mmCIF file of C-alpha atoms and ligand atoms in Angstrom:
data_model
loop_
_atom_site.group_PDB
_atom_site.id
_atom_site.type_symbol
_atom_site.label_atom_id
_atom_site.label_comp_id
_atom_site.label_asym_id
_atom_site.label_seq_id
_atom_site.Cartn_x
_atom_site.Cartn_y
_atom_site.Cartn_z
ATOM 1 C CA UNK T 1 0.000 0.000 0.000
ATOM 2 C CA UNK T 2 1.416 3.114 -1.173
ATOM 3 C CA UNK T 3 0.763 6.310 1.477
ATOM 4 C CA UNK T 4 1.518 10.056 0.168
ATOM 5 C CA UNK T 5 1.069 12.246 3.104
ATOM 6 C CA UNK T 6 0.637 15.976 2.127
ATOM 7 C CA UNK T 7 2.261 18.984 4.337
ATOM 8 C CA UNK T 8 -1.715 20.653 3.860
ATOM 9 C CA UNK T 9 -5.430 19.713 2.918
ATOM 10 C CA UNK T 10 -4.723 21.831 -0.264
ATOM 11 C CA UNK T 11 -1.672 19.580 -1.544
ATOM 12 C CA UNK T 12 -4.145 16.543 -0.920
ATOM 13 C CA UNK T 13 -6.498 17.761 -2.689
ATOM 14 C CA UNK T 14 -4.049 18.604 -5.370
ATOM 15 C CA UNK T 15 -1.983 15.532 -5.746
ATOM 16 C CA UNK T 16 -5.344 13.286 -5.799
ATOM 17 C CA UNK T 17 -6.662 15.591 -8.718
ATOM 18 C CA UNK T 18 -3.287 14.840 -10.585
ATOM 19 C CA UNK T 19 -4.210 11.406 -10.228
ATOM 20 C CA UNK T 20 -7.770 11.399 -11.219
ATOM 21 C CA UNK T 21 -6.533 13.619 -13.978
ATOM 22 C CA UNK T 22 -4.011 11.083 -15.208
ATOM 23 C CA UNK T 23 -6.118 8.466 -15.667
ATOM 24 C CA UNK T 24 -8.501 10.631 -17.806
ATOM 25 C CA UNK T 25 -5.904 11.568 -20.065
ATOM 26 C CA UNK T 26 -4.505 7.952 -20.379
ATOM 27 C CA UNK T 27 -7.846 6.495 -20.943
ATOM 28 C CA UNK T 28 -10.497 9.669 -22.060
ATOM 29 C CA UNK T 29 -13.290 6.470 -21.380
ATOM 30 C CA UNK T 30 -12.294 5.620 -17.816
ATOM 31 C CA UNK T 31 -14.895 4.513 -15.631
ATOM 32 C CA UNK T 32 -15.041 6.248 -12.043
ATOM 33 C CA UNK T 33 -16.334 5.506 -8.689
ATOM 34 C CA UNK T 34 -16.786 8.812 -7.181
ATOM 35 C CA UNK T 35 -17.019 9.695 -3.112
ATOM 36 C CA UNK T 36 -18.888 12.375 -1.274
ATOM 37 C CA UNK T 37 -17.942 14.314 2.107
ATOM 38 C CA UNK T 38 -16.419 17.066 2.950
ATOM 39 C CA UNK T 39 -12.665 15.650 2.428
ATOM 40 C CA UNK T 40 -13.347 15.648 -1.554
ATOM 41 C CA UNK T 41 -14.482 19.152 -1.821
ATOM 42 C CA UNK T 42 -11.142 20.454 -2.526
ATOM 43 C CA UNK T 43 -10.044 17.521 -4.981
ATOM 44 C CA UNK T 44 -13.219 18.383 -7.119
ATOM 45 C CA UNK T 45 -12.462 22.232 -6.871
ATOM 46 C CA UNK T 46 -9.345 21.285 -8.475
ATOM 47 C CA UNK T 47 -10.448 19.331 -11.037
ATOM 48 C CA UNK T 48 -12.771 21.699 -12.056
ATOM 49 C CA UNK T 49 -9.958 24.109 -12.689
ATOM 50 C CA UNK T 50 -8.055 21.742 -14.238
ATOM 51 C CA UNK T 51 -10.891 21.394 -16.853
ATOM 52 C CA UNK T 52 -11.214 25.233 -17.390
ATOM 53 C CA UNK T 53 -7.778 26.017 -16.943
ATOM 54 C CA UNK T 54 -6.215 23.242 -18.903
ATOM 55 C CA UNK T 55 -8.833 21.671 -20.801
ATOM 56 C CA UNK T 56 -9.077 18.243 -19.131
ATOM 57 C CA UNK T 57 -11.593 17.255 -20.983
ATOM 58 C CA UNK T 58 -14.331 14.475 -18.730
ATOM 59 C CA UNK T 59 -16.979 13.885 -22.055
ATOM 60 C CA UNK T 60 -15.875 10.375 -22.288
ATOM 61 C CA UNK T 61 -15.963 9.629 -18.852
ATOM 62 C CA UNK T 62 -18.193 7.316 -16.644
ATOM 63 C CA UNK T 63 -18.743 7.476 -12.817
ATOM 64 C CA UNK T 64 -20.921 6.013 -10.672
ATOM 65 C CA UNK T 65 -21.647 6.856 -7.440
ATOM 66 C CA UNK T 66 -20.469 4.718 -4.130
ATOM 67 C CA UNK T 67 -23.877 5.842 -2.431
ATOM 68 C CA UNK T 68 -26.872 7.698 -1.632
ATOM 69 C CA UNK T 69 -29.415 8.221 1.151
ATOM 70 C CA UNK T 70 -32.246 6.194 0.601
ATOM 71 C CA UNK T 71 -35.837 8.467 1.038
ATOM 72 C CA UNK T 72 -33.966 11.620 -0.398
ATOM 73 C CA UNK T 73 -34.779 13.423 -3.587
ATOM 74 C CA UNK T 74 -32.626 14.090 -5.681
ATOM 75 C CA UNK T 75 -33.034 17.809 -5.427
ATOM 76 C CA UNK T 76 -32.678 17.601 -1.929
ATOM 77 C CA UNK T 77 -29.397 20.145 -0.665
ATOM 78 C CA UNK T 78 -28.785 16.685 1.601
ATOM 79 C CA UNK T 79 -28.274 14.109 -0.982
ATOM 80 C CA UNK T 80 -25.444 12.935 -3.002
ATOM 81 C CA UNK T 81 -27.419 13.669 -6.320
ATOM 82 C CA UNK T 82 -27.657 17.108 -5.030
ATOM 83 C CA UNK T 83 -23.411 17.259 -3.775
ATOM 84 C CA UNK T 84 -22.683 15.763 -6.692
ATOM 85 C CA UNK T 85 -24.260 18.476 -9.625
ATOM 86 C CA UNK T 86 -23.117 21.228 -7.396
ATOM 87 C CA UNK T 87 -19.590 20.366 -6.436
ATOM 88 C CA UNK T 88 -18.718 18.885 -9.492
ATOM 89 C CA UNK T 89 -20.931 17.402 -12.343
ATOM 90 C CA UNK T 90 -22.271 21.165 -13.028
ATOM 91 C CA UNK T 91 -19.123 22.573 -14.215
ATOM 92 C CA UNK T 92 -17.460 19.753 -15.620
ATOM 93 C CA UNK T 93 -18.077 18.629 -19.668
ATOM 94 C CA UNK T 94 -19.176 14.828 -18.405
ATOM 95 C CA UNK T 95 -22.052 13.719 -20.280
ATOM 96 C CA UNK T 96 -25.242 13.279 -18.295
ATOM 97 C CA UNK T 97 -25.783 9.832 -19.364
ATOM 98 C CA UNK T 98 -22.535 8.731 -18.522
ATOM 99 C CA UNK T 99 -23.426 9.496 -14.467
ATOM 100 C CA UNK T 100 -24.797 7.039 -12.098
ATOM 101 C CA UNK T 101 -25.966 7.574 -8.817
ATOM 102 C CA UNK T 102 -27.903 4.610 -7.055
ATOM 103 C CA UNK T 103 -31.754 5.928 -6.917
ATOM 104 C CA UNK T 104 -32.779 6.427 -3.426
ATOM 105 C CA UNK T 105 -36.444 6.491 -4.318
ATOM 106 C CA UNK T 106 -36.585 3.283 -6.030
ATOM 107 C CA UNK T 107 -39.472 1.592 -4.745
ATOM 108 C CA UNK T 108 -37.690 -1.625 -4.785
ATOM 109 C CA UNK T 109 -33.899 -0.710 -3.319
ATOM 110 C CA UNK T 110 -33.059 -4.164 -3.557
ATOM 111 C CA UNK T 111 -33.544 -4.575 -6.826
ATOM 112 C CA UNK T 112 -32.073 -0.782 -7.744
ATOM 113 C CA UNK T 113 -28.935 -2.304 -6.066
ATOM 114 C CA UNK T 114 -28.939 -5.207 -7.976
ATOM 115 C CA UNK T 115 -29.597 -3.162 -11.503
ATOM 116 C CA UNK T 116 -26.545 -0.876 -10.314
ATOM 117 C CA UNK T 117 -23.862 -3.831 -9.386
ATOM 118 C CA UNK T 118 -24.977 -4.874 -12.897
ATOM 119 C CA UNK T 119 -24.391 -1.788 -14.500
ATOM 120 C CA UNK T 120 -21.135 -1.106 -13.292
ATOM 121 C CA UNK T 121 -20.032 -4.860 -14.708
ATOM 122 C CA UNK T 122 -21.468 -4.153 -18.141
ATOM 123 C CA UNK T 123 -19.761 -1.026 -18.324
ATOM 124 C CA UNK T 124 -16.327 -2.770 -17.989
ATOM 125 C CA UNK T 125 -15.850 -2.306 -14.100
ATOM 126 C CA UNK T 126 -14.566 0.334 -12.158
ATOM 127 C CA UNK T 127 -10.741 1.545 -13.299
ATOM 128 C CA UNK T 128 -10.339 3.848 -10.465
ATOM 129 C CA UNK T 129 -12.548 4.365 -7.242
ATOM 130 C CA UNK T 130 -12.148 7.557 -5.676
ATOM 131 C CA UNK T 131 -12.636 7.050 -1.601
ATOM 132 C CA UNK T 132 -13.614 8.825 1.441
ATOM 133 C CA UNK T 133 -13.385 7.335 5.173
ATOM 134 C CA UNK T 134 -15.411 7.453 8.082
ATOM 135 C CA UNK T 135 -14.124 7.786 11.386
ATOM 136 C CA UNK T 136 -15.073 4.054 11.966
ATOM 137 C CA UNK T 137 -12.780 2.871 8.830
ATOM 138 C CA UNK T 138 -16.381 2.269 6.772
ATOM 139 C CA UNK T 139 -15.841 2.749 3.136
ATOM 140 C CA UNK T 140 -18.582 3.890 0.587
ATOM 141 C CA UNK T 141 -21.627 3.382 3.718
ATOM 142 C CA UNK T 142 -19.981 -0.070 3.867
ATOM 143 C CA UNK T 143 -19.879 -0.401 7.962
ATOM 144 C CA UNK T 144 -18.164 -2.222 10.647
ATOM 145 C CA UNK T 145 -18.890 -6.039 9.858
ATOM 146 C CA UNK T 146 -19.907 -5.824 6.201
ATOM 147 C CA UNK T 147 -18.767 -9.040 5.191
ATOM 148 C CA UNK T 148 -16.088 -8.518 2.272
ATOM 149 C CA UNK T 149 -17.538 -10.252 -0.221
ATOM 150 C CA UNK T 150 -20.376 -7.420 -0.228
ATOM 151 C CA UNK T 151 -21.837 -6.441 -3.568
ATOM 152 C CA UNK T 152 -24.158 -3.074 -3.841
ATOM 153 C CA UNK T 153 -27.251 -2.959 -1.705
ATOM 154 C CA UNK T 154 -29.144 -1.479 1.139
ATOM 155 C CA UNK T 155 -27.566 -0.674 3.880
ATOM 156 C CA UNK T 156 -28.594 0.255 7.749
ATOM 157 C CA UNK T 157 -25.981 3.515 8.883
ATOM 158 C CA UNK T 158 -24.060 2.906 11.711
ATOM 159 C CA UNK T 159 -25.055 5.721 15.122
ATOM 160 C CA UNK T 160 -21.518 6.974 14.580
ATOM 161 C CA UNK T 161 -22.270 7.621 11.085
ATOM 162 C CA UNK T 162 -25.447 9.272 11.639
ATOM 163 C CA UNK T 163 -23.181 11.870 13.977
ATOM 164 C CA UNK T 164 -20.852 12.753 11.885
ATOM 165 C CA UNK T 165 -22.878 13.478 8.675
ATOM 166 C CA UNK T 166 -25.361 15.499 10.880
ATOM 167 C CA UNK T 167 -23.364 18.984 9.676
ATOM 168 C CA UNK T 168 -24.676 18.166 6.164
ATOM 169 C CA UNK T 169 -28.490 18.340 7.638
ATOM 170 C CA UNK T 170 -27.926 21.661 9.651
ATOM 171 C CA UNK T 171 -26.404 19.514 12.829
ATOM 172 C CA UNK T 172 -29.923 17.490 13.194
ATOM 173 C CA UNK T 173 -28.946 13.736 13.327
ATOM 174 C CA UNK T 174 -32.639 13.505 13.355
ATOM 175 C CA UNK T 175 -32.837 14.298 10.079
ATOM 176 C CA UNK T 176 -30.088 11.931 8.485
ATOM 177 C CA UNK T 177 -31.308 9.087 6.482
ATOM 178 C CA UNK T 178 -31.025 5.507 9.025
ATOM 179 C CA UNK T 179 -30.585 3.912 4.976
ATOM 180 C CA UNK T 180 -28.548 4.382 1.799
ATOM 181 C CA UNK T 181 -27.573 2.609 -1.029
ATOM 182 C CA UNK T 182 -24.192 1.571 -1.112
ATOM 183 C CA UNK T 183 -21.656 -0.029 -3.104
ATOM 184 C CA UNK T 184 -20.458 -3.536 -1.866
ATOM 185 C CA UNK T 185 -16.560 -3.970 0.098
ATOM 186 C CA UNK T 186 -16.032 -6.465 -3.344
ATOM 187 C CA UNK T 187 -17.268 -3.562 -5.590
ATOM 188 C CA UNK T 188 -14.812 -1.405 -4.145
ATOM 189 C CA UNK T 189 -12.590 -3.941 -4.418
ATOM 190 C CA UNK T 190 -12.633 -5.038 -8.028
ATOM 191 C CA UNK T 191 -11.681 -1.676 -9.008
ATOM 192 C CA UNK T 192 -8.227 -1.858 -11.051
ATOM 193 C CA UNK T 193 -7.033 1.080 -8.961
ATOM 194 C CA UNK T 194 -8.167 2.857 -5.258
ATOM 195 C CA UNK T 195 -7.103 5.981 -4.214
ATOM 196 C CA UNK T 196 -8.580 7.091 -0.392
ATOM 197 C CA UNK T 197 -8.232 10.265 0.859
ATOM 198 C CA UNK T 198 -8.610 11.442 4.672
ATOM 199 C CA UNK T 199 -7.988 14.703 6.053
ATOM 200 C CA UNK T 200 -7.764 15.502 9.788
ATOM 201 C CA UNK T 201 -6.977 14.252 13.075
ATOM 202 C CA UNK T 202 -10.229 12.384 13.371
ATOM 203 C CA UNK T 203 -9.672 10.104 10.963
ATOM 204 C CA UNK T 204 -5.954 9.422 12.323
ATOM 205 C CA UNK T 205 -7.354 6.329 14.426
ATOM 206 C CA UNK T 206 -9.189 4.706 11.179
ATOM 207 C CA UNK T 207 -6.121 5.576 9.079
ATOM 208 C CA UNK T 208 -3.931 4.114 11.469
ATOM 209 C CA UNK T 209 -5.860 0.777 11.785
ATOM 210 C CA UNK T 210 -6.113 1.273 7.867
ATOM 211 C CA UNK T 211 -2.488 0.562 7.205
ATOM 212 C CA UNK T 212 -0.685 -1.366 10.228
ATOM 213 C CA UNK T 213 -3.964 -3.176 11.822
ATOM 214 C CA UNK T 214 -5.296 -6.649 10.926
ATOM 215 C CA UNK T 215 -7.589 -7.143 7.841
ATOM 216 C CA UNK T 216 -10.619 -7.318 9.667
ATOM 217 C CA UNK T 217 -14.238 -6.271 9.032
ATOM 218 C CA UNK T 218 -14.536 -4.693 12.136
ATOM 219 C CA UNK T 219 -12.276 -1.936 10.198
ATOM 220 C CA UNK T 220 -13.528 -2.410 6.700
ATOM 221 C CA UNK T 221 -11.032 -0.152 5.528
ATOM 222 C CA UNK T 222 -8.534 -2.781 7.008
ATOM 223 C CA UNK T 223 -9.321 -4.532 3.779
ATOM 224 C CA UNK T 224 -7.632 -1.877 1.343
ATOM 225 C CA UNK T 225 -4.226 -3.508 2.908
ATOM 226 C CA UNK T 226 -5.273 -6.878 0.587
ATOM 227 C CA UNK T 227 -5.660 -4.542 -3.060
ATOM 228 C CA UNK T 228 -2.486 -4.347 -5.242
ATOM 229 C CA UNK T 229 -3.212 -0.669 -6.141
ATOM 230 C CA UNK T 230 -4.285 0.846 -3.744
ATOM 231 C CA UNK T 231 -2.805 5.107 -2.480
ATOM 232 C CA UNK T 232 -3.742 6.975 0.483
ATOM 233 C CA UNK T 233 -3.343 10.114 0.077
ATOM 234 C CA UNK T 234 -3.567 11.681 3.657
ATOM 235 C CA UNK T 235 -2.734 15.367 5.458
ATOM 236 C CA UNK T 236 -0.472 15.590 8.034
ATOM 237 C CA UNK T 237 -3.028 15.330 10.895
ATOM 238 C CA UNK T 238 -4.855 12.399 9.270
ATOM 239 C CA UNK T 239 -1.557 10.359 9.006
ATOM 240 C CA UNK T 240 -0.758 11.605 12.491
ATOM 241 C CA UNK T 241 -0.491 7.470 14.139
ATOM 242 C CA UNK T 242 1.136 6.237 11.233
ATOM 243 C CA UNK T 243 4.289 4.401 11.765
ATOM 244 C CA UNK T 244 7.513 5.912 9.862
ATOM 245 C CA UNK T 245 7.895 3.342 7.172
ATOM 246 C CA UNK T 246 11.433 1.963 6.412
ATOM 247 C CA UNK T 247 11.341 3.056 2.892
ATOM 248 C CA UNK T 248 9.605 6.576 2.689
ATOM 249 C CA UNK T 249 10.988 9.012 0.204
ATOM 250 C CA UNK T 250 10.222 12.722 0.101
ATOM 251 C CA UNK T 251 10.005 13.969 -3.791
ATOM 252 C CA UNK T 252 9.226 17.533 -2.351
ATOM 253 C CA UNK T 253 6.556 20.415 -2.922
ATOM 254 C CA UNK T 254 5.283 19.425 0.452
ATOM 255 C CA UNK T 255 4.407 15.766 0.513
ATOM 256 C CA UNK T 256 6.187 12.477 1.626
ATOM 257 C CA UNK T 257 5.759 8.700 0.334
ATOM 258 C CA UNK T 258 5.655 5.704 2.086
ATOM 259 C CA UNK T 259 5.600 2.332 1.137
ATOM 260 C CA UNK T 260 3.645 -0.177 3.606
HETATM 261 C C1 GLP O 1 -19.964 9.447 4.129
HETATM 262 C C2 GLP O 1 -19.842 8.762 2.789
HETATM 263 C C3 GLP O 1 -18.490 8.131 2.635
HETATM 264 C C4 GLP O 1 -17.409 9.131 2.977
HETATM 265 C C5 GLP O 1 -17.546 9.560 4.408
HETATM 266 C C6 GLP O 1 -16.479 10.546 4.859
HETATM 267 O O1 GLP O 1 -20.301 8.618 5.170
HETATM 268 N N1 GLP O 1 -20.830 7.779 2.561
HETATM 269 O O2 GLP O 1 -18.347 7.669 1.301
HETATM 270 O O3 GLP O 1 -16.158 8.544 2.779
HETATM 271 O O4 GLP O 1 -18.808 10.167 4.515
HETATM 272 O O5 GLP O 1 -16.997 11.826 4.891
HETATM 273 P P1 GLP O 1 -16.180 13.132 5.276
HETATM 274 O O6 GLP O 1 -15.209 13.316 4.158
HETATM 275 O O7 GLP O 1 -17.220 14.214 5.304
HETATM 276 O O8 GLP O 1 -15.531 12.889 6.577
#
């Protein structure tokens, strides 16, 4: 597992952008799986000046999603439909019918899930997923003891969960969804590539238990340790517990890489 800790949130944000804009220009057709949260804002600032600035051009891209609130509208300021036109989709040139987002209204979730796993297959897979973390180590809404070989469905959110993504409903954990959608820990996993980012010192813990703990699905993260491409790409407070590893190499303007 390769770790790039960045001296700042902005150099994150920037060196996962340079990523995510590599693997546009290598393949314009690339198919995505895209991450909400507050972590990503700055990464999909930056890609959205690296399409008006210097053209990186998205029209042949595909994402989909790794979740969404079930019960929530899409218009809703609350839902991942709604993050995902306004932070990024909105100002990028993707093609609308190249985005998927799992359908929280579906009146059968079950079988939404089951339409999306197969969607994502018949598109080719995913190339590169694009990941957030929560403070418990879940990936996508994938919580503590989701069994690994997960594939996308509905999901019950974790009380932790339900705290911490309270500031997106105006602080009122009353208001935040008990259900999503969610990709599967094998979704995630079949991706060619993973990239996770995690900013702050209260994600330290999970990132810690990410990279030197035991593959276990009580940290479902923990699993990222078993994927042969997988990059953190961490600020200084997030990597905070990490060990020093024996091989780490610093190629400068502000971040260092480790090697796990
Ligand atoms: C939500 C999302 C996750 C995301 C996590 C981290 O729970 N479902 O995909 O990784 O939040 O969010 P934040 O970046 O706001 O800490």
């Amino acid at each position: 597992m390769k770790v790039i800790v960045a001296d700042e949130y902005e150099i994150m944000s920037r060196e996962a952008a340079k990523i995510v804009a590599a693997e546009v220009r290598n393949k314009p057709d690339c198919i995505f799986a895209l991450p909400t949260g507050g972590t990503v804002f700055g990464l999909y600032e930056e890609l959205i000046r690296m399409h008006r600035e210097e053209g990186l051009d998205f029209s042949g891209v595909s994402t989909f999603n790794l979740d969404e609130y079930i019960g929530l509208p899409p218009d809703h300021p609350s839902s991942y439909h709604y993050y995902m036109y306004e932070r990024f989709f909105n100002h990028v040139n993707i093609s609308r019918d190249r985005i998927r987002i799992p359908n929280a209204l579906a009146e059968d979730p079950e079988g939404e899930s089951v339409a999306y796993e197969w969607a994502i297959k018949r598109a080719g897979g995913i190339d590169l997923a694009v990941l957030g973390i929560g403070r418990n180590g879940h990936i996508g809404f994938n919580e503590p003891r989701t069994e690994f070989g997960s594939v996308t469905r509905p999901i019950y959110l974790a009380k932790r969960t339900i705290e911490a993504n309270a500031r997106f409903f105006g602080g009122d954990s009353d208001s935040v969804p008990r259900q999503a959608i969610s990709m599967g820990i094998r979704t995630i996993m079949n991706s060619r590539r993973i990239v996770l980012l995690a900013s702050g010192t209260e994600k330290s813990r999970a990132i810690n238990q990410t990279v030197h703990g035991p593959v276990t699905d009580t940290v479902p993260s923990s699993v990222l340790q078993l994927h042969p491409d997988c990059t953190l790409i961490l600020d200084k407070e997030a990597a905070c517990e990490l060990e020093p590893s024996a091989n780490g190499f610093v190629p400068g303007s502000g971040t260092k890489t480790m090697v796990y």
